[in-house]
Coordinates of C-alpha atoms in Angstrom, one line a residue:
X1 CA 89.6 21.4 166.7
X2 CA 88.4 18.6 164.8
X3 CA 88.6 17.2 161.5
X4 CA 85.9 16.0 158.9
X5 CA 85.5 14.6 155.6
X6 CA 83.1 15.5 152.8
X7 CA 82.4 15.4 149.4
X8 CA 82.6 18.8 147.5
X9 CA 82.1 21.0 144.3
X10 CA 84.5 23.8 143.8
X11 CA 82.6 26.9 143.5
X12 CA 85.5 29.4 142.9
X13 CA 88.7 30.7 144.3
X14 CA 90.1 33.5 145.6
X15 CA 93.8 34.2 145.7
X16 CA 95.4 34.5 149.3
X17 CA 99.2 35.8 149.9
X18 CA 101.7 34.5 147.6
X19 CA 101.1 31.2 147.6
X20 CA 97.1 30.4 149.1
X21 CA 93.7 30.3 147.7
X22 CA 90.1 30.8 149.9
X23 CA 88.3 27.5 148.2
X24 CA 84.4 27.9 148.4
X25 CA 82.3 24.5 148.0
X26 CA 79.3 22.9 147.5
X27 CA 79.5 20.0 149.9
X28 CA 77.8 17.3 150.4
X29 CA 76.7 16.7 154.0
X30 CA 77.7 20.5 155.3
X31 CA 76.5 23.0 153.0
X32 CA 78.5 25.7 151.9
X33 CA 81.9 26.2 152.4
X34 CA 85.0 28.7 152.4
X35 CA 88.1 26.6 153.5
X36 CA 91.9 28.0 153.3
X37 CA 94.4 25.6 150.7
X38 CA 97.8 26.2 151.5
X39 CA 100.3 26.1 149.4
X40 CA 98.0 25.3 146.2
X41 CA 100.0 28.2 144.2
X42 CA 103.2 26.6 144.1
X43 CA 104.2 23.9 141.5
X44 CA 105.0 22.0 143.8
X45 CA 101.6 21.8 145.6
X46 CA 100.1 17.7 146.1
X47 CA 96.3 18.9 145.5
X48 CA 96.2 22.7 143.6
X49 CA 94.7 21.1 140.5
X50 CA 92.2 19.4 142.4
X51 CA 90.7 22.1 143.9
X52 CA 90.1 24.4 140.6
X53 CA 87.0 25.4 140.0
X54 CA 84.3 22.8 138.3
X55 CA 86.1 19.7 140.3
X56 CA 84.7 17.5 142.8
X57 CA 86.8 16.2 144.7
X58 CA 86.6 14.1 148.6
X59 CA 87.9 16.4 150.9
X60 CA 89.6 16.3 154.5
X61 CA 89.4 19.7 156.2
X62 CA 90.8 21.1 159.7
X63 CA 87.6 23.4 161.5
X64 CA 89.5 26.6 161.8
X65 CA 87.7 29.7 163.9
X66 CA 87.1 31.8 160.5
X67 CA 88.1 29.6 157.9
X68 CA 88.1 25.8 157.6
X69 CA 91.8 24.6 156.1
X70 CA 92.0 21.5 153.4
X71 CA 94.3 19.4 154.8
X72 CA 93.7 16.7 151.9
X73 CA 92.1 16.6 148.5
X74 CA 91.4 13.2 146.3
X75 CA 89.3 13.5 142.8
X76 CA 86.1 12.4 142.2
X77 CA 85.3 14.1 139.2
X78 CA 88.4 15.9 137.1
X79 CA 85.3 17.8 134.7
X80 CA 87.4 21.4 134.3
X81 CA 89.8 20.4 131.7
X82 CA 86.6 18.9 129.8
X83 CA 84.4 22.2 130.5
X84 CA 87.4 24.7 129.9
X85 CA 88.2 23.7 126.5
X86 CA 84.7 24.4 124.9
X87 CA 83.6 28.1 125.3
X88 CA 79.9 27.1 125.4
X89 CA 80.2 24.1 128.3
X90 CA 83.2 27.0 130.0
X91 CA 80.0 29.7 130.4
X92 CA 77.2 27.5 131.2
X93 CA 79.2 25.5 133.9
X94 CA 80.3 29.5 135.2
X95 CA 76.6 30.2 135.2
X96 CA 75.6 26.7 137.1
X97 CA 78.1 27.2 140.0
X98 CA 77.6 31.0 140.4
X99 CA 73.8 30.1 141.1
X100 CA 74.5 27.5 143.5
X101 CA 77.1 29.8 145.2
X102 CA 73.6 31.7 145.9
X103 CA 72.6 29.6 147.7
X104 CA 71.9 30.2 151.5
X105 CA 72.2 27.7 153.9
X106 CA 69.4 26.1 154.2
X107 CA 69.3 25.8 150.8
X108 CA 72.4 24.1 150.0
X109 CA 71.5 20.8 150.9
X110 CA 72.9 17.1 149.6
X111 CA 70.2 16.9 146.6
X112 CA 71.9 20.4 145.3
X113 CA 75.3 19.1 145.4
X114 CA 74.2 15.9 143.5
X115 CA 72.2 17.9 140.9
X116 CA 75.3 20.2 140.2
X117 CA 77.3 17.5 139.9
X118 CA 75.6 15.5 137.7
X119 CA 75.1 19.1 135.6
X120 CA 79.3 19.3 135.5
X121 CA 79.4 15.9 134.3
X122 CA 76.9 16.5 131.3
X123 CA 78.8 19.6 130.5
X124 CA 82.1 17.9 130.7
X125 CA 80.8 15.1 128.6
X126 CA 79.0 17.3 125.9
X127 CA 76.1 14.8 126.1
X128 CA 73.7 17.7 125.2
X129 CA 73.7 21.6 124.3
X130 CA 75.2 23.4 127.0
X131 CA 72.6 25.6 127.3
X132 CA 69.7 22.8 127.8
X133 CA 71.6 21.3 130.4
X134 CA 72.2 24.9 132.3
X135 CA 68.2 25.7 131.9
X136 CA 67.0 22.7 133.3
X137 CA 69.8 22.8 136.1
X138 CA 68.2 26.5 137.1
X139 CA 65.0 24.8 137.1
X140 CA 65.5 21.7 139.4
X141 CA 67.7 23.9 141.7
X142 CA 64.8 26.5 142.0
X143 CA 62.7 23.9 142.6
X144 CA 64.9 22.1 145.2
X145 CA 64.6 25.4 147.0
X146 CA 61.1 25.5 147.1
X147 CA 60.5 27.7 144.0
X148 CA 59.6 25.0 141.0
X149 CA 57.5 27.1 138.4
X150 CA 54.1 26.6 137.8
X151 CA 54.3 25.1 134.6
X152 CA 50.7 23.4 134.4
X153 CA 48.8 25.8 136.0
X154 CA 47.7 29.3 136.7
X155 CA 50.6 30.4 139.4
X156 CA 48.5 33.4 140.7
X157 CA 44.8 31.7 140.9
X158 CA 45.3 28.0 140.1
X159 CA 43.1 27.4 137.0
X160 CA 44.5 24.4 134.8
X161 CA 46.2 25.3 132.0
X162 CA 48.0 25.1 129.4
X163 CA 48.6 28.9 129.7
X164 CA 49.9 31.0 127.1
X165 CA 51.8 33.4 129.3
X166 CA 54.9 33.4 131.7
X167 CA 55.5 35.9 134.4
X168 CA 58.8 35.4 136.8
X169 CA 57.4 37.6 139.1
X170 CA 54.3 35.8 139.9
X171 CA 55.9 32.2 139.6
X172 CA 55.4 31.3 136.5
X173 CA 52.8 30.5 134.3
X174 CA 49.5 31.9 134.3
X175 CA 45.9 32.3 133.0
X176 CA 45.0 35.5 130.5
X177 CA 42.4 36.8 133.1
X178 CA 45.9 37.1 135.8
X179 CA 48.2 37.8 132.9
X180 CA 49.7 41.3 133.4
X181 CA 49.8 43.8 130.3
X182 CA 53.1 43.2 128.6
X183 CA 53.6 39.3 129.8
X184 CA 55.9 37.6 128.3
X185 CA 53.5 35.3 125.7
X186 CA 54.7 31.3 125.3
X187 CA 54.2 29.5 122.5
X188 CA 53.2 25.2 122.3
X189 CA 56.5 24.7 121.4
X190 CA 58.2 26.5 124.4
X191 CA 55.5 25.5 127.3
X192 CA 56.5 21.7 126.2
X193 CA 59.9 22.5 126.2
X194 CA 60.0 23.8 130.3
X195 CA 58.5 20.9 131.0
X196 CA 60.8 18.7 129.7
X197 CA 63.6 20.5 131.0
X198 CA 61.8 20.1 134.6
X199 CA 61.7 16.5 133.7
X200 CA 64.3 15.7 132.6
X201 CA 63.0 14.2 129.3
X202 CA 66.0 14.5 127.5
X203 CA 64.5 13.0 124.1
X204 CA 62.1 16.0 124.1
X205 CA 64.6 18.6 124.8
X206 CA 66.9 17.4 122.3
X207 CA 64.4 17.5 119.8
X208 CA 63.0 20.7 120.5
X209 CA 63.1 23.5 117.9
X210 CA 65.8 26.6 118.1
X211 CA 63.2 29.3 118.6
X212 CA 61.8 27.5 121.0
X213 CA 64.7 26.5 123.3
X214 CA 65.9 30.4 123.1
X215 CA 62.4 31.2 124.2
X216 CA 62.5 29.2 127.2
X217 CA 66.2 30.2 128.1
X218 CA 65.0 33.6 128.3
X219 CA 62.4 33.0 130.8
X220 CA 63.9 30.7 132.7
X221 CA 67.0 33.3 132.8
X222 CA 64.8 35.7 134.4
X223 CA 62.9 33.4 136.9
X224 CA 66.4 32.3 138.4
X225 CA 67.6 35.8 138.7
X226 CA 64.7 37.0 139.9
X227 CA 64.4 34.6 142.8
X228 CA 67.8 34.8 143.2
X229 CA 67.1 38.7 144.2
X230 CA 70.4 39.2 142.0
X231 CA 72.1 38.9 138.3
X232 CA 73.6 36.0 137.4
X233 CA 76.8 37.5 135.6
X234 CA 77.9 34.6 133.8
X235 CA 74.3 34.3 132.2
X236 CA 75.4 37.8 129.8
X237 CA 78.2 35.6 128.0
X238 CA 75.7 32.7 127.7
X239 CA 73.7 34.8 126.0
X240 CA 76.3 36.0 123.5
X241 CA 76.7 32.5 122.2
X242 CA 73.0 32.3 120.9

């Protein structure tokens, strides 16, 4: 069986026997991943703290029948001690890698791994609020899996906007005459504010005011989980920080 290398984002872990862990990763070059470490449980163990979750690290793996098995581990990014000591950077960096361990195949591809890792590195770096950097990371990865919000336009019928009302459902923003009763209404303030986050105007999003940043997590919450066709767990202790 052969051997490859890749570059990789530990998703989570799994316990296995006394002394084992099932690794699954966001890699690079191969998708998804669920690869055996031996041995990581023990003190004694060359590579168990590199392969905690929130590391990236450059992996060597053995192609098993069921499971792959890590045969070597080397650091590229140490971010969990960084993420772990700071309850707000802890829950958004859960909620970031328990969306892209929702990903399907096809869908994890090399620009997801680089736009989770570059997430984990803001997080671990505090170089904005925790939750700004999760919201836009939901948005680019929707996006990257062909389902960006319409922001700018009507989503059902196409009319130009602005728009005044958001609806998950129907893909994002759209025009009164397709706006459902009960849509969820967005303000100036909070139709900016997605599109910043889309963009990556960091200026903008940093300024942005309070009501309007909780505003847009909310509805950016519910387009990831709904396209996502389940909950994202993690997302109900982001919410508890607000």
């Amino acid at each position: 069986m052969p051997t490859y290398r890749d570059e990789v984002v530990v998703l989570r872990t799994q316990k296995l026997g006394e002394a084992d862990r099932i690794v699954t990763l966001l890699s690079r070059r191969h998708g998804k991943l669920r690869a055996v470490a031996k041995g990581v449980r023990r003190t004694s163990s060359r590579f168990g703290a590199r392969l905690e979750p929130f590391m990236v690290a450059d992996v060597q793996l053995y192609q098993g029948r069921s499971l792959d098995i890590v045969q070597q581990a080397e650091s590229l990014g140490a971010y969990g001690a960084d993420i772990a000591i700071h309850y707000d950077r802890y829950t958004a960096a859960n909620a970031m890698v328990e969306a892209a361990d929702r990903l399907n195949e096809a869908e994890a591809t090399p620009n997801q791994y680089l736009l989770l890792v570059g997430g984990l590195r803001a997080l671990a770096r505090g170089e904005h609020a925790s939750r700004s950097i999760l919201d836009s990371y939901l948005l680019r990865a929707m996006a990257l899996s062909g389902w960006a919000p319409a922001l700018a336009e009507c989503a059902r019928c196409g009319a130009s906007g602005p728009h005044d009302a958001f609806v998950a459902q129907l893909g994002g923003t759209v025009c009164r005459d397709c706006a459902p009763t009960g849509a969820a209404r967005l303000d100036g303030d909070s139709a900016r504010l997605l599109r910043s986050l889309m963009a990556g105007e960091w200026d903008e999003v940093d300024a942005a005011p309070p009501a309007a940043a909780a505003a847009a997590s909310g509805l950016i919450a519910a387009y990831a989980q709904w396209h996502l066709e389940r909950g994202i767990r993690s997302l109900s202790h982001v919410e508890a920080l607000r």
